[in-house]
């Protein structure tokens, strides 16, 4: 037994983000239980139901110009940030409030791994259930619908579709990382959710060129031809170039910077 | 020579202006069971939290099997199972899932079947086998404490750090924990805090007493109990008042305290001259025919005596 103890003690933790695999396994197990199933069923019913309703529309349907893949894109634009804020605002605050954070951190895990597991857990869960599965379902069945009027339901180019999913995931990542970073700073959920929601609204209004051109806000309100259509719709449905591309890189840089800030702040916390 | 399981050198901790630990030095050899004692607020939990990397020391350092807990915290914690004072788990996981989650946080992967057996073994050891599928959020305080012990043991660590492991347990649970600690003797080092001195005396090899943020005593438990008390114990029955007055009048008796036990009295007699007392006290008591001496011997020192003496001396100093 003594020898076994020593052998086990001799097993070295991984050098890069030690403990991440175990922590992430724990985070993802929540998605595979009832929680994940409920989210998936509700979101699927909402998204796919709305797509079906739109395809059945006629001239009197107020959303007739929004049907098809552009509807899917708009739903993602609107609801993914809200889902990210709702889920991730509590990530660290809940662990701190329930006193489970010090318990987990007393194991051979690094604080950076703890933060990364929170981010990746929500990102992977939402990506799979809210983006990937919904996107694949729409990609399969939407082109089979006869587009009696409105937009063409032709199947978009695969690479463009993947790129759109990637950009949606990047935006999702931004709001998750923002919420997790804020939850390392604040002790209550209110300010975390409020700041996230304000920023979400700001990106809709895109009041400044900086937000517009160098973050995803530019994709939302890209000044493109044709009222009512957004940059990603233009890119996906009408095969226009993605403009401005700088917004994708800008958002990616923000995601990295906010992740670094979250880990640095959390590493200083005492329990 | 093998590094000690735990070494603490010149450890200091302040919260603002409140200095909680003052230059703590402590060594726990491998394979020993060390009871960590001290009054409330002495700094026991703070010391343990620093070792577990939950608090940053203001000065000094702590080493687990030679690994600095600040510089190589993950490497140090890979060898430690820790039970915090207030045990909390994710309420949505059941007992089995809690143990599986913790096992996966340690390096060294086990096959699923082996892990399942290990989880069953630990749940059985702490008396939770029949509650394996109960949600952690639905456990009573004592059951959560047992699960806390099981999760500290699940990775079969070389060092166990337990912050009041028997605090919320019923007498049966307490006995189970003591038996469990006793069973680890020799192959797992245990460093645990408690206020139950009887438990410490029963299972510990080493005792460290912390008072006012300082280590006031540290050493094998026998050393603490060996120190002479300078007193004698007398159990006496019958008409004892005259005998007591007679004894108190002796010049070599410094004090006599009395405790009534039914129809008998238990005296603790402190003396100034132990040799004279050994020679004269018993004949003096036996000469009084109105009472019977039931018990007569040098007073035995208990851990409680030693603890109170150390803590009071520390406060006085």
XYZ file of C-alpha atoms in Angstrom, chain B:
317
model
C 16.745 10.414 3.697
C 13.078 10.666 2.684
C 11.605 14.153 2.817
C 9.045 14.670 5.583
C 5.430 14.445 4.486
C 4.903 18.043 5.571
C 7.375 20.764 6.478
C 6.419 24.272 7.434
C 9.143 26.883 7.823
C 8.717 30.338 9.326
C 5.163 30.575 8.021
C 3.347 33.862 8.516
C -0.113 34.984 7.511
C -1.848 38.312 8.006
C -5.283 39.477 6.932
C -4.850 43.216 6.760
C -3.484 44.222 10.151
C -4.637 41.018 11.779
C -1.643 38.715 12.083
C -3.012 35.163 12.289
C 0.145 33.041 12.030
C 3.470 34.060 13.538
C 6.494 32.244 12.226
C 5.163 28.699 12.359
C 7.650 25.813 12.152
C 6.324 22.299 11.934
C 7.505 18.925 10.601
C 5.328 15.855 10.130
C 7.353 12.705 9.344
C 6.146 10.223 6.733
C 3.791 7.560 8.033
C 2.854 9.388 11.232
C -0.540 10.523 12.475
C -0.289 14.093 13.706
C -3.057 15.728 15.717
C -3.184 19.483 15.226
C -4.722 21.124 18.274
C -5.502 24.640 19.331
C -8.283 26.902 20.532
C -10.798 28.362 18.075
C -9.153 31.053 15.967
C -5.644 29.779 16.703
C -4.892 29.463 12.975
C -5.269 25.717 12.349
C -7.574 26.040 9.312
C -5.505 28.941 7.982
C -2.366 26.799 8.130
C -4.104 23.962 6.300
C -5.509 26.301 3.651
C -2.032 27.676 2.970
C -0.726 24.127 2.525
C -3.587 23.446 0.093
C -2.833 26.600 -1.919
C -6.133 28.277 -1.049
C -4.434 31.116 0.824
C -1.148 32.834 0.037
C 1.307 33.015 2.932
C 2.557 36.446 3.963
C 5.956 34.878 4.564
C 7.717 31.536 4.924
C 6.965 28.352 3.057
C 5.372 24.948 3.234
C 6.613 21.767 1.569
C 4.720 18.554 0.864
C 7.148 15.663 0.319
C 9.745 18.302 -0.516
C 7.545 20.189 -3.013
C 6.893 23.838 -2.333
C 3.122 24.361 -2.179
C 3.447 27.851 -3.651
C 5.869 27.132 -6.512
C 4.650 23.634 -7.369
C 1.171 23.671 -5.875
C -0.341 21.216 -8.334
C 2.524 18.736 -7.839
C 2.207 19.042 -4.058
C -1.586 18.687 -4.063
C -1.347 15.580 -6.279
C -0.099 13.785 -3.147
C -2.682 15.136 -0.739
C -6.267 14.257 0.099
C -7.951 17.199 1.859
C -11.112 17.447 3.899
C -12.085 21.094 4.475
C -13.717 22.183 7.720
C -17.019 22.948 6.001
C -17.603 20.244 3.438
C -19.565 21.319 0.352
C -20.170 19.426 -2.877
C -21.927 20.146 -6.137
C -25.495 19.410 -5.028
C -26.545 17.916 -8.386
C -24.019 15.047 -8.170
C -24.712 11.875 -6.230
C -22.140 10.357 -3.863
C -20.738 8.035 -6.513
C -20.437 10.889 -9.030
C -18.698 13.114 -6.473
C -16.029 10.465 -5.908
C -15.642 9.802 -9.626
C -15.300 13.546 -10.282
C -12.576 13.897 -7.642
C -10.720 10.781 -8.838
C -10.532 12.253 -12.339
C -8.922 15.447 -11.010
C -5.844 13.499 -9.897
C -3.117 12.427 -12.319
C -2.803 8.761 -13.208
C -5.761 7.243 -14.983
C -7.426 4.130 -13.565
C -9.464 1.651 -15.607
C -13.219 2.226 -15.194
C -13.784 -1.124 -13.464
C -10.984 -0.432 -10.970
C -12.370 3.029 -10.252
C -15.850 1.591 -9.692
C -14.462 -0.887 -7.177
C -12.447 1.818 -5.454
C -15.510 4.059 -5.149
C -17.530 1.189 -3.660
C -14.692 0.440 -1.243
C -14.433 4.046 -0.024
C -18.193 4.475 0.285
C -18.290 1.285 2.320
C -15.386 2.426 4.494
C -17.213 5.609 5.508
C -20.613 3.901 5.885
C -22.282 5.412 2.817
C -22.604 2.263 0.692
C -26.406 2.366 0.916
C -26.507 6.039 -0.084
C -24.257 5.807 -3.130
C -26.902 7.197 -5.460
C -28.202 9.924 -3.170
C -27.613 13.509 -4.318
C -24.934 15.292 -2.305
C -27.385 18.160 -1.771
C -29.761 15.792 0.046
C -27.198 14.440 2.541
C -27.345 15.284 6.247
C -24.401 17.110 7.854
C -22.896 13.875 9.173
C -23.354 12.092 5.840
C -21.715 14.985 3.988
C -18.811 14.750 6.417
C -18.468 11.038 5.633
C -18.550 11.766 1.919
C -15.894 14.404 2.561
C -13.678 11.748 4.080
C -14.316 9.380 1.178
C -13.371 12.027 -1.387
C -10.180 12.789 0.550
C -9.295 9.094 0.416
C -10.372 8.327 -3.156
C -7.012 9.017 -4.825
C -5.237 7.002 -2.110
C -2.955 9.943 -1.356
C 0.294 9.716 0.555
C -0.778 12.568 2.863
C -4.222 13.230 4.298
C -5.004 16.696 5.625
C -8.273 16.670 7.534
C -9.785 19.759 9.111
C -11.936 18.472 11.976
C -12.878 15.131 10.416
C -15.149 14.049 13.279
C -16.826 17.417 13.858
C -20.390 16.616 12.746
C -20.391 12.902 13.362
C -22.434 10.897 15.851
C -20.503 8.656 18.295
C -20.712 5.677 15.938
C -19.442 7.758 13.021
C -16.640 9.113 15.181
C -15.541 5.605 16.102
C -15.620 4.654 12.418
C -13.389 7.607 11.516
C -10.937 6.811 14.294
C -10.781 3.200 13.140
C -10.213 4.397 9.596
C -7.352 6.689 10.644
C -5.845 3.939 12.737
C -5.956 1.619 9.720
C -3.911 4.122 7.689
C -1.078 4.100 10.224
C 2.313 3.406 8.725
C 1.501 3.857 5.042
C -0.385 7.150 4.871
C 0.589 10.266 6.765
C -2.343 11.960 8.463
C -2.350 15.580 9.619
C -5.680 16.430 11.214
C -7.150 19.105 13.411
C -9.696 18.444 16.118
C -11.002 19.641 19.450
C -11.664 16.108 20.710
C -8.536 15.450 22.787
C -9.611 11.922 23.645
C -9.460 11.037 19.929
C -6.009 12.551 19.582
C -4.724 10.593 22.542
C -6.159 7.415 21.039
C -4.805 7.548 17.490
C -2.040 10.152 17.180
C 1.711 9.607 17.264
C 2.559 13.307 17.221
C 0.774 16.333 18.562
C 1.191 19.949 17.526
C -0.508 22.591 19.631
C -1.131 25.958 18.053
C -1.957 28.886 20.295
C -2.089 32.556 19.411
C -0.788 31.791 15.915
C 2.351 30.086 17.255
C 3.342 26.451 17.666
C 3.281 26.175 21.445
C 4.158 22.469 21.589
C 5.202 19.820 19.102
C 6.350 16.278 19.661
C 5.450 12.660 20.285
C 2.365 12.339 22.431
C 4.280 10.327 25.068
C 6.671 13.243 25.600
C 3.783 15.565 26.354
C 2.240 13.115 28.804
C 5.514 12.185 30.496
C 6.168 15.500 32.229
C 5.623 15.173 36.009
C 2.450 16.700 37.327
C 3.749 17.153 40.914
C 0.478 15.753 42.209
C -1.110 12.702 43.761
C -4.557 11.140 43.373
C -6.481 9.834 46.381
C -9.921 8.159 46.276
C -11.341 7.954 49.742
C -14.632 6.903 51.413
C -16.234 7.311 54.845
C -15.959 10.268 57.241
C -13.327 12.123 55.280
C -13.511 15.692 56.616
C -11.023 15.173 59.457
C -8.576 13.330 57.197
C -8.766 16.129 54.642
C -8.124 18.825 57.254
C -5.227 16.828 58.652
C -3.658 16.397 55.204
C -4.127 20.060 54.233
C -2.308 21.065 57.398
C 0.888 19.288 56.316
C 3.675 21.723 55.311
C 4.531 19.732 52.141
C 0.928 19.953 50.772
C 0.454 22.999 48.561
C -3.180 22.412 47.517
C -5.946 19.861 47.686
C -8.884 19.840 45.274
C -11.915 17.661 45.879
C -14.427 16.079 43.516
C -17.364 14.123 44.951
C -18.048 10.765 43.263
C -21.152 9.205 44.870
C -20.284 8.361 48.472
C -16.582 8.785 47.772
C -14.296 11.734 47.204
C -11.521 12.058 44.652
C -8.685 14.285 45.805
C -5.938 15.769 43.732
C -3.133 16.669 46.100
C -0.351 18.956 44.878
C 2.801 18.801 46.958
C 5.998 20.795 47.371
C 8.158 17.824 48.398
C 7.411 14.708 46.392
C 9.735 12.445 48.399
C 8.129 13.330 51.721
C 4.681 12.967 50.227
C 5.551 9.493 48.891
C 6.784 8.478 52.333
C 4.198 10.074 54.635
C 0.915 10.650 52.861
C -0.437 7.095 52.725
C 0.447 6.200 56.374
C -1.155 9.477 57.449
C -4.405 8.651 55.645
C -4.469 5.023 56.818
C -4.029 6.141 60.429
C -7.524 7.668 60.354
C -9.873 4.747 61.013
C -13.021 6.695 60.162
C -12.248 6.543 56.445
C -11.046 4.017 53.846
C -8.442 4.726 51.186
C -9.688 3.098 47.967
C -7.026 4.405 45.576
C -3.653 6.087 46.009
C -1.120 6.904 43.259
C 0.741 9.679 41.497
C -1.641 11.794 39.382
C -1.553 10.751 35.705
C -1.179 13.496 33.186
C -3.847 13.528 30.460
C -3.623 15.223 27.109
C -6.222 17.665 28.358
C -3.887 18.634 31.239
C -0.988 19.062 28.842
C -3.099 20.999 26.341
C -4.546 23.386 28.907
C -1.122 23.937 30.442
C 0.428 24.753 27.061
C -2.406 27.005 25.949
C -2.571 28.865 29.268
C 1.214 29.310 29.295
C 0.984 30.665 25.762
C -1.693 33.169 26.758
C 0.330 34.136 29.811
C 3.405 34.633 27.661
